[in-house]
Coordinates of C-alpha atoms and ligand atoms in Angstrom, one line a residue:
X26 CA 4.3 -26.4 62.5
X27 CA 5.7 -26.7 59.1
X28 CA 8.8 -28.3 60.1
X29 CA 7.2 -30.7 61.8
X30 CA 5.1 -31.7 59.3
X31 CA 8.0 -31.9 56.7
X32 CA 10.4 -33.8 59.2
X33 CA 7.6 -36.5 60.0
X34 CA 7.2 -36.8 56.5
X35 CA 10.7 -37.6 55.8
X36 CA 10.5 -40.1 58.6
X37 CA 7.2 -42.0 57.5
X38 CA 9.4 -42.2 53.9
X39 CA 12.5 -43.2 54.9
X40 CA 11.1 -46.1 57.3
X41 CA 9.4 -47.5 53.7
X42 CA 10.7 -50.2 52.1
X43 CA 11.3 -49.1 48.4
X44 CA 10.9 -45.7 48.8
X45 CA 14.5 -44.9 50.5
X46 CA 16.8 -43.3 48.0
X47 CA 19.9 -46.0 47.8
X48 CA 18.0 -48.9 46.1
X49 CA 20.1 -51.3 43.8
X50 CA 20.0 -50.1 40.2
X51 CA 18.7 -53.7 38.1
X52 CA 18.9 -53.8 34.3
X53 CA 16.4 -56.9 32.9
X54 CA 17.5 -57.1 29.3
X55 CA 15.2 -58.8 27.1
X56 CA 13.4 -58.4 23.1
X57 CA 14.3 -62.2 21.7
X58 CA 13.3 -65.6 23.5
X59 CA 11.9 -69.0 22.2
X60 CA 9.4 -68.3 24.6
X61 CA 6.4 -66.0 23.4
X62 CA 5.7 -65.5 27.5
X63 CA 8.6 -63.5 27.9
X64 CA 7.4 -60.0 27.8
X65 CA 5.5 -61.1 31.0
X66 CA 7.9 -63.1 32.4
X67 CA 10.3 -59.5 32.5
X68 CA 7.3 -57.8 34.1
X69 CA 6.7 -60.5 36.7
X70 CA 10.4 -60.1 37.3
X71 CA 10.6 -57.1 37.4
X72 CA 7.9 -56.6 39.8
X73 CA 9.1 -59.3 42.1
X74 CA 12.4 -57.2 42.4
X75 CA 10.8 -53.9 43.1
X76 CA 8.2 -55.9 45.7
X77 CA 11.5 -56.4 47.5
X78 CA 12.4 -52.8 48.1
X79 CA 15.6 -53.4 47.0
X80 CA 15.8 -52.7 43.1
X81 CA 15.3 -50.0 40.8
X82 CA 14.9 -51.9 37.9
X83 CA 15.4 -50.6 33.8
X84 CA 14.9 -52.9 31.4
X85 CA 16.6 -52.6 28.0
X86 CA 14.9 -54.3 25.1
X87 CA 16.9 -55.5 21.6
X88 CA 14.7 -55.5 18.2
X89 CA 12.6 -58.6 17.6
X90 CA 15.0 -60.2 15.3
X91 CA 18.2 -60.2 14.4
X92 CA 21.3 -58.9 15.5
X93 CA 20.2 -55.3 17.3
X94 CA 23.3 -52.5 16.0
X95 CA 21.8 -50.7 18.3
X96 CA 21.6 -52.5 21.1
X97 CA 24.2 -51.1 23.7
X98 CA 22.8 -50.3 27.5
X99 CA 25.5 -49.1 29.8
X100 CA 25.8 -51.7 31.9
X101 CA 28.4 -50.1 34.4
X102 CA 25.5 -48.1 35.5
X103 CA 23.8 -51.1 37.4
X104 CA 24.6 -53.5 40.4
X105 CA 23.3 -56.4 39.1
X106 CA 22.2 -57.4 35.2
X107 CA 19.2 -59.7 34.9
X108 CA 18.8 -62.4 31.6
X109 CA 15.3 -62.9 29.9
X110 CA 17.1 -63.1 26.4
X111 CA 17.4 -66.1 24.5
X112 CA 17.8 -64.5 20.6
X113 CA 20.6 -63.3 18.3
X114 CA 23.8 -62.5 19.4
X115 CA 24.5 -58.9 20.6
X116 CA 26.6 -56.7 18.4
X117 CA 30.7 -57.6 19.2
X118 CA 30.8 -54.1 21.4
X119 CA 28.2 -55.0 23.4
X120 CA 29.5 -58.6 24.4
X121 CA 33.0 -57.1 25.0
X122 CA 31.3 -54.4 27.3
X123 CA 29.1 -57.0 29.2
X124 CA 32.4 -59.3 29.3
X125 CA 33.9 -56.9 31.1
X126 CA 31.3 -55.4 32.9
X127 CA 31.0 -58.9 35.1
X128 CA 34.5 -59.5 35.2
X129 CA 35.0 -56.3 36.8
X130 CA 32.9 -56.7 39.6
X131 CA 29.0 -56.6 38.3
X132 CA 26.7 -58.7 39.1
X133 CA 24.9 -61.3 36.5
X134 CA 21.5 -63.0 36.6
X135 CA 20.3 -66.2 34.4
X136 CA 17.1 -67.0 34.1
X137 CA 15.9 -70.5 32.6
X138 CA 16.2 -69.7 28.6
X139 CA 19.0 -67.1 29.0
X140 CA 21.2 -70.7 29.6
X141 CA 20.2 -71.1 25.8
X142 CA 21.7 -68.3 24.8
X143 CA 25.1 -67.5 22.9
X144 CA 26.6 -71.0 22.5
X145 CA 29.5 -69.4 20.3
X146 CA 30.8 -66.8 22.9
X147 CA 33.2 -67.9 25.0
X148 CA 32.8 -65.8 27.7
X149 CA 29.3 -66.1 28.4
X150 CA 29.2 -69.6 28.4
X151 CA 31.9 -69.1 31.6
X152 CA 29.6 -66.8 32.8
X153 CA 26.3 -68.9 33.3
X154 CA 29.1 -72.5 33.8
X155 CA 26.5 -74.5 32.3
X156 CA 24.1 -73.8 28.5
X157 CA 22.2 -76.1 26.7
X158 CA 20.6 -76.4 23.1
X159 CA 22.5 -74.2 20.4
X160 CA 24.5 -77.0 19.1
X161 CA 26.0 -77.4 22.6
X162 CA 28.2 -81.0 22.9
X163 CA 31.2 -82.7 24.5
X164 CA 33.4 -79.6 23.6
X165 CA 30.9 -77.3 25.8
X166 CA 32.5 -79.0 28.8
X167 CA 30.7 -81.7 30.8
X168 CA 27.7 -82.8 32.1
X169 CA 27.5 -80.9 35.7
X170 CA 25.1 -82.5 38.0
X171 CA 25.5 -84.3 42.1
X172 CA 25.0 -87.8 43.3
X173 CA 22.3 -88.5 45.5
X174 CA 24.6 -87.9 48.3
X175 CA 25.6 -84.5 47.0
X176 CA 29.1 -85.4 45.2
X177 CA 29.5 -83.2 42.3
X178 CA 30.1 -85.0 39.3
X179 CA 31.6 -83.8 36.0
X180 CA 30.9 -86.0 33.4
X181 CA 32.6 -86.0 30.3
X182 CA 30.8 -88.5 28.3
X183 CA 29.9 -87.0 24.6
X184 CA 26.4 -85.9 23.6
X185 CA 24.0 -82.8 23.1
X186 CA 23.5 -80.5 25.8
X187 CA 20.3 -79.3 27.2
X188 CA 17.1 -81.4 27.5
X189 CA 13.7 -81.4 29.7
X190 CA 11.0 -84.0 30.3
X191 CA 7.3 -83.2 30.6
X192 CA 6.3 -80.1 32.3
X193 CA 5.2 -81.2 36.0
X194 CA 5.7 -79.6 39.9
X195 CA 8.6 -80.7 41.4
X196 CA 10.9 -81.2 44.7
X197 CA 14.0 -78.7 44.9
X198 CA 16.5 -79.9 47.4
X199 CA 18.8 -77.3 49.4
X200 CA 22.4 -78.9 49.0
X201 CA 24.2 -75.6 51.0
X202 CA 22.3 -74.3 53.5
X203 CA 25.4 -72.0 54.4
X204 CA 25.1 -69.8 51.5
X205 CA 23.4 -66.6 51.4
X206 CA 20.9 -67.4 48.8
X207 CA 20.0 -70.7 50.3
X208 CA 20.2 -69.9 54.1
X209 CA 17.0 -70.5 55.9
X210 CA 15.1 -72.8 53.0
X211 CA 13.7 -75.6 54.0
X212 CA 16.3 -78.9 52.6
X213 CA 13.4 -79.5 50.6
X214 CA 10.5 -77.2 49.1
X215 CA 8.1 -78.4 46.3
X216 CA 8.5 -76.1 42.8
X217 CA 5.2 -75.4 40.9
X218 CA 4.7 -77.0 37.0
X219 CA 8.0 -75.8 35.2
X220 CA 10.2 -77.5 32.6
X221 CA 13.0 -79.2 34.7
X222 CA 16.2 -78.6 32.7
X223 CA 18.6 -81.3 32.6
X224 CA 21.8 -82.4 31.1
X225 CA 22.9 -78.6 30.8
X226 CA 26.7 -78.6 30.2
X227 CA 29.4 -76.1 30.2
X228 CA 33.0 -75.2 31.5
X229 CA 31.9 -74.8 35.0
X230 CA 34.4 -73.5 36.8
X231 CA 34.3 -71.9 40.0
X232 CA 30.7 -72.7 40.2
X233 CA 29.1 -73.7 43.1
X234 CA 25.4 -76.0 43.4
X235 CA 23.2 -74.4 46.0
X236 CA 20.5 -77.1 45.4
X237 CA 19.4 -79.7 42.5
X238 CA 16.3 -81.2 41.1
X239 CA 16.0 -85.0 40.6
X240 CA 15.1 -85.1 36.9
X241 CA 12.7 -88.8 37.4
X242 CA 12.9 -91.0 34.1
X243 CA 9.5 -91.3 34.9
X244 CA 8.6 -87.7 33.4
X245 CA 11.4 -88.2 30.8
X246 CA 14.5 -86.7 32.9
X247 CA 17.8 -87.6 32.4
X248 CA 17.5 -89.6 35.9
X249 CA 20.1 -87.4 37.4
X250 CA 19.9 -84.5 40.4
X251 CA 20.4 -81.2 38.4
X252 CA 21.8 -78.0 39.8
X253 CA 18.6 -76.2 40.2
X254 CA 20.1 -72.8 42.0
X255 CA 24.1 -72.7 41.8
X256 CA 26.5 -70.0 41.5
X257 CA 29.5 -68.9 39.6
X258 CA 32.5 -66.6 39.9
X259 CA 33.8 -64.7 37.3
X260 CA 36.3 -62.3 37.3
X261 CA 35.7 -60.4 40.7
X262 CA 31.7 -60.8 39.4
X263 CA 29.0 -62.6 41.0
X264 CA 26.4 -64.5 38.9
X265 CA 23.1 -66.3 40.1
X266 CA 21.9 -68.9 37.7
X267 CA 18.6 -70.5 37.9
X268 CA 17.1 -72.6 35.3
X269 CA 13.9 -73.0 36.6
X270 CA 11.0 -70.3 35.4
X271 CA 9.9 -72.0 31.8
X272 CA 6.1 -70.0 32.1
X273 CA 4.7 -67.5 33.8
X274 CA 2.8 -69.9 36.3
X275 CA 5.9 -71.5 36.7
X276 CA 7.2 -68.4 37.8
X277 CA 4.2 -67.5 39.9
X278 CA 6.0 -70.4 42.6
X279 CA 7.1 -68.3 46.0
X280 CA 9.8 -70.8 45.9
X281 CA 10.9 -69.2 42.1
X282 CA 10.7 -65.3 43.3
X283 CA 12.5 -66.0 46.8
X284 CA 15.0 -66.9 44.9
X285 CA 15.2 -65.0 42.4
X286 CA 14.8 -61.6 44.9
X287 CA 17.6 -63.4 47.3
X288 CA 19.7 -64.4 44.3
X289 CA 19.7 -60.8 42.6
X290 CA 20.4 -59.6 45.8
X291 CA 23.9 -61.3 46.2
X292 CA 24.8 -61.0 42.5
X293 CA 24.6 -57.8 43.2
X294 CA 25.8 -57.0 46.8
X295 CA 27.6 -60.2 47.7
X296 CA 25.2 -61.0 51.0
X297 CA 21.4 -61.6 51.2
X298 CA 19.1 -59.1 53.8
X299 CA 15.9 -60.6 52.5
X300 CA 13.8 -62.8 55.2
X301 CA 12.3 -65.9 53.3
X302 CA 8.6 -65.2 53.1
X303 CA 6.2 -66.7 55.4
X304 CA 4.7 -68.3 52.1
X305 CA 7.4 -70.0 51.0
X306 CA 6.9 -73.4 49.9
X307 CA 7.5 -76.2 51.7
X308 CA 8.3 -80.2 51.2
X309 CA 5.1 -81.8 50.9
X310 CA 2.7 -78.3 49.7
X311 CA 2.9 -75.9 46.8
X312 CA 3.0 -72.3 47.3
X313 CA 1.9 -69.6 44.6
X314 CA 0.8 -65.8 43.9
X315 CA -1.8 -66.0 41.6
X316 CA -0.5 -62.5 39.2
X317 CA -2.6 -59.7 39.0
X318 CA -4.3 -60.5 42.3
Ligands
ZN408 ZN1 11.3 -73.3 28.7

């Protein structure tokens, strides 16, 4: 009677989500952003990857200020490497190791500010293929960003990099439907209140747009259709760049976490297994999880 007990126990766990035993390690890194929200903002993420049965997620925080000495997290020990850091630069050892870490096959995640981050370093700047603020310009690389009809144009014209209208809800259009991340979305879905990046630049290669924001003059965008969700290569590494997720009710959006569970999930793993929810948005109607409900 025992046995049984024990083996439908190991059957009811095993059939879980979450609680089977080869779950993607995650590693948020966080500890210095612009934006006071952010020690939510990693627990909202964080929680969103663990939600997806996926992830066993770490996070590994730097001091407040400054350069961190200390700040070294053994990065070959995860799948997939998450940004909520927009702050000092790491110490030389830990960029070299995180360089190498990607280029070697992990997996990379930027989230919205992280895009700020490290305009001096080469290498990271080819990692997320487009940055803003930081003193970015012209020698950043170009202006990255499609026509209406989808072409991708590079634009080379001089001028800062990095800029948002007014906060306000708005349209994200699917531009691949073939990829992993994007497969299943709806061409359009609506994007709750979030700053709406524009006029990132960067060297951009091998970097793919997934789908793109029109940034309206009319909230003070650039007037151009931003990448929203794109993707870039590096090395034999994956990375998943989103610059949407300015707050934490911006990030409350079912459109946001889809894709940032989905996204994570192919940095990591190079495919997506993840259904889109039944409460994803769609074009014409908003669709959020209220946190802590
Ligand atoms: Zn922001």
């Amino acid at each position: 009677m025992r046995t049984l007990i024990l083996f439908t126990a190991l059957v009811a766990i095993s059939a879980v989500p979450g609680l089977s035993a080869e779950k993607l390690p995650a590693l948020i890194v966080d500890g210095q952003n612009n934006h006071g929200v952010w020690p939510k903002t990693t627990q909202m993420m964080k929680k969103y990857l663990e939600e997806s049965g996926l992830f066993a997620v770490d996070v590994a925080t730097t001091a407040p200020k400054g350069i961190d000495p200390d700040f070294h997290p053994d990065f070959a020990k995860y799948k997939v490497v998450v940004s909520n850091y927009n702050g000092a630069p790491w110490p030389e050892a830990t960029q070299n190791a995180f360089a190498d870490y990607v280029r070697n096959g992990g997996g990379f995640v930027v989230v919205h500010a992280a895009d700020n981050s490290f305009p001096e370093w080469p290498e990271y700047n080819q990692m997320i293929g487009l940055g803003g603020w930081g003193g970015r310009n012209e020698k950043s690389g170009p202006y990255v960003y499609l026509s209406k009809e989808g072409e991708v144009i590079r634009n080379e014209e001089p001028g800062s990099g990095g800029h948002h209208g007014s906060q306000h809800d708005f349209s994200v259009v699917v531009r691949d439907s073939n990829h992993p991340i994007t497969k299943g979305m709806p061409r359009e879905w609506m994007h709750v209140k979030d700053e709406l990046y524009d006029k990132l630049r960067g060297p951009a290669g091998r970097m793919k747009v997934l789908a793109t924001a029109y940034a309206d003059p009319a909230t003070g965008g650039s007037g151009r259709h931003e990448p929203m969700i794109f993707t870039i290569d590096f090395g034999k590494g994956r990375v998943f760049h989103t610059p949407m997720g300015h707050a934490d009710y911006s990030q409350e959006c079912v459109g946001f976490i889809a894709t940032l569970q989905r996204g994570t999930e192919w940095a990591a793993t190079g495919s997506v297994t993840q259904p889109l929810p039944q409460d994803f948005p769609t074009a014409t109607a908003l669709s959020k999880r209220a946190w802590g409900e």
